[in-house]
PDB file of C-alpha atoms in Angstrom:
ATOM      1  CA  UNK A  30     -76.788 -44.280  73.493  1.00  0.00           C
ATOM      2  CA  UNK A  31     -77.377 -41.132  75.911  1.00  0.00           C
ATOM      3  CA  UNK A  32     -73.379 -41.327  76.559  1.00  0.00           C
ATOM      4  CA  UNK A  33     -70.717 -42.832  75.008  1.00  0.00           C
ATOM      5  CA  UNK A  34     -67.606 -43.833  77.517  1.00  0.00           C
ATOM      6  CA  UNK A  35     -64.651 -43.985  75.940  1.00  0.00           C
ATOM      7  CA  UNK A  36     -65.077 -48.002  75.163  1.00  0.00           C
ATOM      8  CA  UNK A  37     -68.196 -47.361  73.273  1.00  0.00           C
ATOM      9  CA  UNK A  38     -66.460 -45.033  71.364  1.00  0.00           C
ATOM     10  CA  UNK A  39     -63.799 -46.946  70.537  1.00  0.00           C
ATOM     11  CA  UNK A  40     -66.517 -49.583  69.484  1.00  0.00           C
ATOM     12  CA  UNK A  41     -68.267 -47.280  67.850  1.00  0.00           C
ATOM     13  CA  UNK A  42     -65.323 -46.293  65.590  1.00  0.00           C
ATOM     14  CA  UNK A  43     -64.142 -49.575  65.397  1.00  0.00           C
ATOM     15  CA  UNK A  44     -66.853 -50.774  63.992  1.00  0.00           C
ATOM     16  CA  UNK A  45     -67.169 -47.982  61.534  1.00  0.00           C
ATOM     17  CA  UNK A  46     -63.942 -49.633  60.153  1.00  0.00           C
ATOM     18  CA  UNK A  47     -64.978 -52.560  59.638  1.00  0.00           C
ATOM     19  CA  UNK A  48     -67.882 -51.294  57.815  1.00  0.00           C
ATOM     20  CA  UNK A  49     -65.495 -49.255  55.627  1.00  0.00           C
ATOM     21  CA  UNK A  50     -63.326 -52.349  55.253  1.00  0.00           C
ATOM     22  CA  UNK A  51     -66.396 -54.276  54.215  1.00  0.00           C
ATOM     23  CA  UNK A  52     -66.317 -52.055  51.434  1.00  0.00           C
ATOM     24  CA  UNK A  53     -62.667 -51.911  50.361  1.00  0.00           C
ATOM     25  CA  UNK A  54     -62.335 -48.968  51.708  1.00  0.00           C
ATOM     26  CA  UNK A  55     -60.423 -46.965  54.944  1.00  0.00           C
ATOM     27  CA  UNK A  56     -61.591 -44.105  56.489  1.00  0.00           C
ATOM     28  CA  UNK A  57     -59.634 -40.763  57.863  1.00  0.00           C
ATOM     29  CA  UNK A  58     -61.252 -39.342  60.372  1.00  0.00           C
ATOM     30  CA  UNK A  59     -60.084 -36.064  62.007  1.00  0.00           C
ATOM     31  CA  UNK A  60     -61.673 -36.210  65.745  1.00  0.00           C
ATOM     32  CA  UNK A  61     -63.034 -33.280  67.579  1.00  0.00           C
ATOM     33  CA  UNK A  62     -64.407 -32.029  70.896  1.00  0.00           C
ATOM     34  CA  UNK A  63     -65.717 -34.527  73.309  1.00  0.00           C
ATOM     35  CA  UNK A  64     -64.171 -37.563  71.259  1.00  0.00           C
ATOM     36  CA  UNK A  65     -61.004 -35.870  71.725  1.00  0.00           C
ATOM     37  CA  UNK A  66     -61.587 -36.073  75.293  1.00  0.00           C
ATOM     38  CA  UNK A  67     -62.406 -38.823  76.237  1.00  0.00           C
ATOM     39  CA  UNK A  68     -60.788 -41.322  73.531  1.00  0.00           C
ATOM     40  CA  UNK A  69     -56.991 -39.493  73.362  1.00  0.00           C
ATOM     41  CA  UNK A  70     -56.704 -37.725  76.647  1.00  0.00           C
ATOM     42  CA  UNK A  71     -59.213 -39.747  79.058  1.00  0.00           C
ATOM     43  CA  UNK A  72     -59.904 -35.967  80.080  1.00  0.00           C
ATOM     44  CA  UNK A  73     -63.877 -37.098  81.200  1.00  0.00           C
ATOM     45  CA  UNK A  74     -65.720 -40.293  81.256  1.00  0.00           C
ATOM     46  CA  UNK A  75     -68.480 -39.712  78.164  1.00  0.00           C
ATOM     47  CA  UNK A  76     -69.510 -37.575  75.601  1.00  0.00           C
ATOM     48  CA  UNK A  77     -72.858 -37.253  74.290  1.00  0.00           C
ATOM     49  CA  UNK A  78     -71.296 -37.782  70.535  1.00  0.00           C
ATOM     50  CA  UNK A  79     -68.705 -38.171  68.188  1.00  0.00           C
ATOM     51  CA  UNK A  80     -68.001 -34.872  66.517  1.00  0.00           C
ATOM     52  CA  UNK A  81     -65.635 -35.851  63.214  1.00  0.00           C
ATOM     53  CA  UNK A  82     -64.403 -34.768  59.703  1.00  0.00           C
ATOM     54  CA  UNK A  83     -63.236 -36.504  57.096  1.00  0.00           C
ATOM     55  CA  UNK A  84     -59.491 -36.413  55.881  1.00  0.00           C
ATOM     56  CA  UNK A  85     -57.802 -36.689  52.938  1.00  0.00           C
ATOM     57  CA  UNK A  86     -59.058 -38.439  50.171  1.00  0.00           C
ATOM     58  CA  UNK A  87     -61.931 -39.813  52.719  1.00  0.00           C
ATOM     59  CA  UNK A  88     -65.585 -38.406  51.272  1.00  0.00           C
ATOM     60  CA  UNK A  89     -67.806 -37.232  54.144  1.00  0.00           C
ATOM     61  CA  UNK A  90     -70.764 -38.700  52.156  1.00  0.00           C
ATOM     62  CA  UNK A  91     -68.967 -41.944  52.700  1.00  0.00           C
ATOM     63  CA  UNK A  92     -68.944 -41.311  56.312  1.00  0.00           C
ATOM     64  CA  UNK A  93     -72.394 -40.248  56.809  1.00  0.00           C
ATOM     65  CA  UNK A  94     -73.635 -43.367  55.073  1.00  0.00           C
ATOM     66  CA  UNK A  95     -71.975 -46.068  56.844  1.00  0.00           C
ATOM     67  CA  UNK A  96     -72.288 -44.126  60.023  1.00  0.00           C
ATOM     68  CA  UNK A  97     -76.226 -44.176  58.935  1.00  0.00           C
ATOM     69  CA  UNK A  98     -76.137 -47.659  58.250  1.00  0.00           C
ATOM     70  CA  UNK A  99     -74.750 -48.242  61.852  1.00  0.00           C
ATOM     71  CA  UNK A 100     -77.043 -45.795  63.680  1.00  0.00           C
ATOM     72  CA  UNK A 101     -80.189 -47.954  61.747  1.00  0.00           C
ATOM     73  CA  UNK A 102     -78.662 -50.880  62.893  1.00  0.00           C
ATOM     74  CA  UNK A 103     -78.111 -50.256  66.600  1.00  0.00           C
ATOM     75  CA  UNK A 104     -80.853 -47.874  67.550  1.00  0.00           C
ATOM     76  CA  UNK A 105     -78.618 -45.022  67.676  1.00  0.00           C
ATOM     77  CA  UNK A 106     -79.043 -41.392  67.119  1.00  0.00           C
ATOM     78  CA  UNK A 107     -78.608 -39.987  63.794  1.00  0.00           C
ATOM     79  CA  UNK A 108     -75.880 -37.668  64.769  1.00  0.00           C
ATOM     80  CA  UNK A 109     -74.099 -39.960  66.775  1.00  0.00           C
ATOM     81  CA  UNK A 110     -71.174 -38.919  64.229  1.00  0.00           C
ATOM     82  CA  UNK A 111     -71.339 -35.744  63.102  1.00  0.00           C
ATOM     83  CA  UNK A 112     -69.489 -32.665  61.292  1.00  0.00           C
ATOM     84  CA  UNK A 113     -71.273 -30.559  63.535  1.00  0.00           C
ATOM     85  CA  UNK A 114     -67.946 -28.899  64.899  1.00  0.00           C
ATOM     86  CA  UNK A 115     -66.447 -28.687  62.008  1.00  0.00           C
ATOM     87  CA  UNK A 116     -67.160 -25.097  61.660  1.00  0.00           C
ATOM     88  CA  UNK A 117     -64.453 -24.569  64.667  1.00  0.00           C
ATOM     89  CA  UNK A 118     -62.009 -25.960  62.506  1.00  0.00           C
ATOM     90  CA  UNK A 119     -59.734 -22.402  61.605  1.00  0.00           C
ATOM     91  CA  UNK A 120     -56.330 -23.154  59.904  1.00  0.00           C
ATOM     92  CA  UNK A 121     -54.058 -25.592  58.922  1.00  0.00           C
ATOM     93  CA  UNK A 122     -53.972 -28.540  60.988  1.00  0.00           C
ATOM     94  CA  UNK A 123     -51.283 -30.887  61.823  1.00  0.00           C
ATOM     95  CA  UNK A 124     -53.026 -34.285  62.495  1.00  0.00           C
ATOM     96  CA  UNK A 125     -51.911 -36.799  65.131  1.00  0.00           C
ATOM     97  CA  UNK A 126     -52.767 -40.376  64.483  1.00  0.00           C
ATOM     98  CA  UNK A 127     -54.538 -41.408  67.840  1.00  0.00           C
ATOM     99  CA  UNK A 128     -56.237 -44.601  67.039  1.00  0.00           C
ATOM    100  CA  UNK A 129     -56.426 -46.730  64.308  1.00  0.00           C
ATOM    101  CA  UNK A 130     -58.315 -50.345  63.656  1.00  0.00           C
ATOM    102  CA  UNK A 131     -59.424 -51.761  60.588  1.00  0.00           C
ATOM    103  CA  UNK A 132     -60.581 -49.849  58.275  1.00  0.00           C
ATOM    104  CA  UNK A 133     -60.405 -46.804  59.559  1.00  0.00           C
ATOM    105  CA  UNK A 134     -58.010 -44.556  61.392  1.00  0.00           C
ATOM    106  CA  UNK A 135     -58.356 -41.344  63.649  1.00  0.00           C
ATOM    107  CA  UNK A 136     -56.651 -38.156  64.226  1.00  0.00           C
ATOM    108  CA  UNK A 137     -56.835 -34.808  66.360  1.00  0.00           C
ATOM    109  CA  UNK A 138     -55.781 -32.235  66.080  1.00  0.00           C
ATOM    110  CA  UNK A 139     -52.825 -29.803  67.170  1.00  0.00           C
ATOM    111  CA  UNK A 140     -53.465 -29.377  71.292  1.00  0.00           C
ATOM    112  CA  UNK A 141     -53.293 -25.409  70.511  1.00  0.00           C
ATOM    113  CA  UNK A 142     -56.418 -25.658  67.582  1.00  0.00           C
ATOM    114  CA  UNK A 143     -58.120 -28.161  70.030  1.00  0.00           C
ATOM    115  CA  UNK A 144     -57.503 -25.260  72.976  1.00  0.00           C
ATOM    116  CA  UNK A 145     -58.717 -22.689  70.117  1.00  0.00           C
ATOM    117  CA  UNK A 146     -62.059 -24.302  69.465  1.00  0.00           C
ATOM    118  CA  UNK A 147     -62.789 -24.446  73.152  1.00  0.00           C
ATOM    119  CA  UNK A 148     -62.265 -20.981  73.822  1.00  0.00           C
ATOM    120  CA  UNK A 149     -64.340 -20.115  70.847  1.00  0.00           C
ATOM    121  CA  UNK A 150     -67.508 -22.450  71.910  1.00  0.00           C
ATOM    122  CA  UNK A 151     -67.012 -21.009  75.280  1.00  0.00           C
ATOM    123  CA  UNK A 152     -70.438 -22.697  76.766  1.00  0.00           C
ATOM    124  CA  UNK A 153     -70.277 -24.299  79.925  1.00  0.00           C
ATOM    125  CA  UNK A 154     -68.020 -25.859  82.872  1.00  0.00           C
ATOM    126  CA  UNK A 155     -67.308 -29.030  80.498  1.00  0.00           C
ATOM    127  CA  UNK A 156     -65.585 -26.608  77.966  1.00  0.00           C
ATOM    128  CA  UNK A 157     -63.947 -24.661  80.394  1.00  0.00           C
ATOM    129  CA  UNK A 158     -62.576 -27.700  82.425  1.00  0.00           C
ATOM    130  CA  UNK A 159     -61.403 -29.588  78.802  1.00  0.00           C
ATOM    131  CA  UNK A 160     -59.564 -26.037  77.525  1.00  0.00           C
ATOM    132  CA  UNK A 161     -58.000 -26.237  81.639  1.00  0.00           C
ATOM    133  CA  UNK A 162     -56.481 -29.747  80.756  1.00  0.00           C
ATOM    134  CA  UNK A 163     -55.874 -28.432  76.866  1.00  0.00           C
ATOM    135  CA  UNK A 164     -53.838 -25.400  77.888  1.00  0.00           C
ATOM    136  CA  UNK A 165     -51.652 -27.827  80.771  1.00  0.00           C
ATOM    137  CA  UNK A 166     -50.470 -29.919  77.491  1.00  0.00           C
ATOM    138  CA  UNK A 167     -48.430 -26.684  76.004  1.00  0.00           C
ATOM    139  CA  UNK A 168     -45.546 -25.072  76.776  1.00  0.00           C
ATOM    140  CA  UNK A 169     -44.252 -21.414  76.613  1.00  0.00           C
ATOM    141  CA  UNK A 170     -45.155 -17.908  78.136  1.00  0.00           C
ATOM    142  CA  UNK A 171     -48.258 -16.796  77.690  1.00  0.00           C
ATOM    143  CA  UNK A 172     -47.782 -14.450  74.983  1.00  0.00           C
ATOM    144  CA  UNK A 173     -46.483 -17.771  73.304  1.00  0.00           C
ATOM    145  CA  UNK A 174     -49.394 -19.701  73.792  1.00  0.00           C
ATOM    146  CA  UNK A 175     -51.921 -17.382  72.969  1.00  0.00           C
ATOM    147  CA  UNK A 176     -49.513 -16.460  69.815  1.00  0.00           C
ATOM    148  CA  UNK A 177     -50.046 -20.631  69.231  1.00  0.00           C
ATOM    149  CA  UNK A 178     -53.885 -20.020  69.807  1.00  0.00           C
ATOM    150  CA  UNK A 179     -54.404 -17.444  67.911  1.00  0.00           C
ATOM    151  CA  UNK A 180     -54.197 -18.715  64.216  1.00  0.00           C
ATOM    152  CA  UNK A 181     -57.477 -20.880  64.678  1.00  0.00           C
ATOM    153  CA  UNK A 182     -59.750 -18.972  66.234  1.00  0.00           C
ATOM    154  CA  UNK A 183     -63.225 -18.254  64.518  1.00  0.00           C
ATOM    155  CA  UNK A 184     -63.738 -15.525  63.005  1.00  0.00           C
ATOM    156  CA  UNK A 185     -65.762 -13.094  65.129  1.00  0.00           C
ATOM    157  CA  UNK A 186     -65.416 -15.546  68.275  1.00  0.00           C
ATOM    158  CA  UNK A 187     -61.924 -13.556  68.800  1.00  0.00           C
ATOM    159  CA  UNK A 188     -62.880 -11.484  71.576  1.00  0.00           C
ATOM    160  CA  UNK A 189     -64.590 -14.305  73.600  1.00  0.00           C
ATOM    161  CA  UNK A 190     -62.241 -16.327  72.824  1.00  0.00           C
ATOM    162  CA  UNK A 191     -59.385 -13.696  74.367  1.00  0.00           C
ATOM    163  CA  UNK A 192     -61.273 -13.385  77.407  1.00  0.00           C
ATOM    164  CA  UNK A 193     -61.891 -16.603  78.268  1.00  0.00           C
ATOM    165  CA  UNK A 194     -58.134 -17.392  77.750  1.00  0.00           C
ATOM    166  CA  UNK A 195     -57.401 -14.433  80.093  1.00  0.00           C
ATOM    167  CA  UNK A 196     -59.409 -16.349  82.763  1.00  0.00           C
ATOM    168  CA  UNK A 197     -58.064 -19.466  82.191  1.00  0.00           C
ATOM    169  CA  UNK A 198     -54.535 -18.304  82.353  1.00  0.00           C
ATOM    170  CA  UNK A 199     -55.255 -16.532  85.417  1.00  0.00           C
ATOM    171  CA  UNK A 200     -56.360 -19.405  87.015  1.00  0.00           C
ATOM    172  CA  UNK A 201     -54.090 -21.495  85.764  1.00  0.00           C
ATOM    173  CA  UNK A 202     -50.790 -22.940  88.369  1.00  0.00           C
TER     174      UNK A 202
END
C-alpha cells in the first residue's frame, strides 16, 4: 500500500465502516489533505495516506483501533490513517458530508481551511498544485479570499502562509 488511488481509499474507508458497524457503532471522520484530494475533488490520482480526525461524539481511540485491526489484517502501514494533520486544523470548521457507507461517514472541510492548511504546510509542487485547484473553488476579490483564509492559519505559519498565497494569486487566471 505505497499509494492509495482514490478506489482504495474508498475501500479502505469503507471497510473501516463495516468494522465500526461490526461493533454497533458509526464513525465521523473529518478528512484531510491528500484524502481530500483525491476522494472529494479527484484533484490527483493517489495519496500516500489517509490523514483524518474524528468528529463528534466519534473517539479517536476508536479509530486508531479498528484502523489497527485493519492495517494487521491487510499488511498495511500503521499510519495508513492518521491524525497526523490534525495540527493544521485552526478554527471552527463547517463540515461537508462527502462520503458515507456503512458504518461510517466522511467529511472535509470548508474549501478556504482546506486552502489554509496548504499554504501553511507549504512543502512541495503537490501542495502548491492542490492549494492552485483549492483557491479556483472560491469566489471573491482577493482581499476576500485571503480575509476567508485567514481565520485558520497556524499560528506562526502566517507569514509563509501570506507569501505563498501572494504567489499563488499572482499566478492565478
Amino acid at each position: 500500500m505505497a499509494l492509495l488511488n482514490r478506489q482504495e481509499v474508498i475501500d479502505a474507508l469503507t471497510e473501516l465502516g463495516r468494522q465500526a458497524e461490526a461493533e454497533g457503532l458509526t464513525l465521523d471522520l473529518l478528512l484531510l489533505g491528500g484524502g481530500v484530494m483525491v476522494l472529494d475533488l479527484s484533484a490527483r490520482q493517489s495519496t500516500h495516506d489517509i490523514d483524518a480526525v474524528a468528529l463528534f461524539s466519534t473517539r479517536p481511540v476508536t479509530v486508531r483501533r479498528i484502523a489497527a485491526r485493519l492495517a494487521a489484517k491487510n499488511g498495511w502501514p500503521d499510519d495508513w490513517l492518521n491524525e497526523a494533520a490534525k495540527g493544521f486544523v485552526v478554527g471552527e470548521t463547517t463540515p461537508s458530508l462527502i462520503f458515507t457507507a456503512p458504518g461510517i461517514r466522511v467529511y472535509r472541510p470548508a474549501y478556504n481551511q482546506l486552502l489554509a492548511m496548504k499554504l501553511c504546510a507549504w512543502r512541495d509542487d503537490v501542495d502548491i498544485a492542490d492549494a492552485g485547484l483549492l483557491l479556483s473553488k472560491l469566489t471573491g476579490s482577493r482581499e476576500e479570499v485571503w480575509d476567508a483564509v485567514r481565520p485558520h492559519l497556524l499560528p506562526g505559519r502566517e507569514l509563509t502562509a501570506q507569501y505563498a498565497f501572494d504567489d499563488l494569486w499572482e499566478q492565478t487566471p
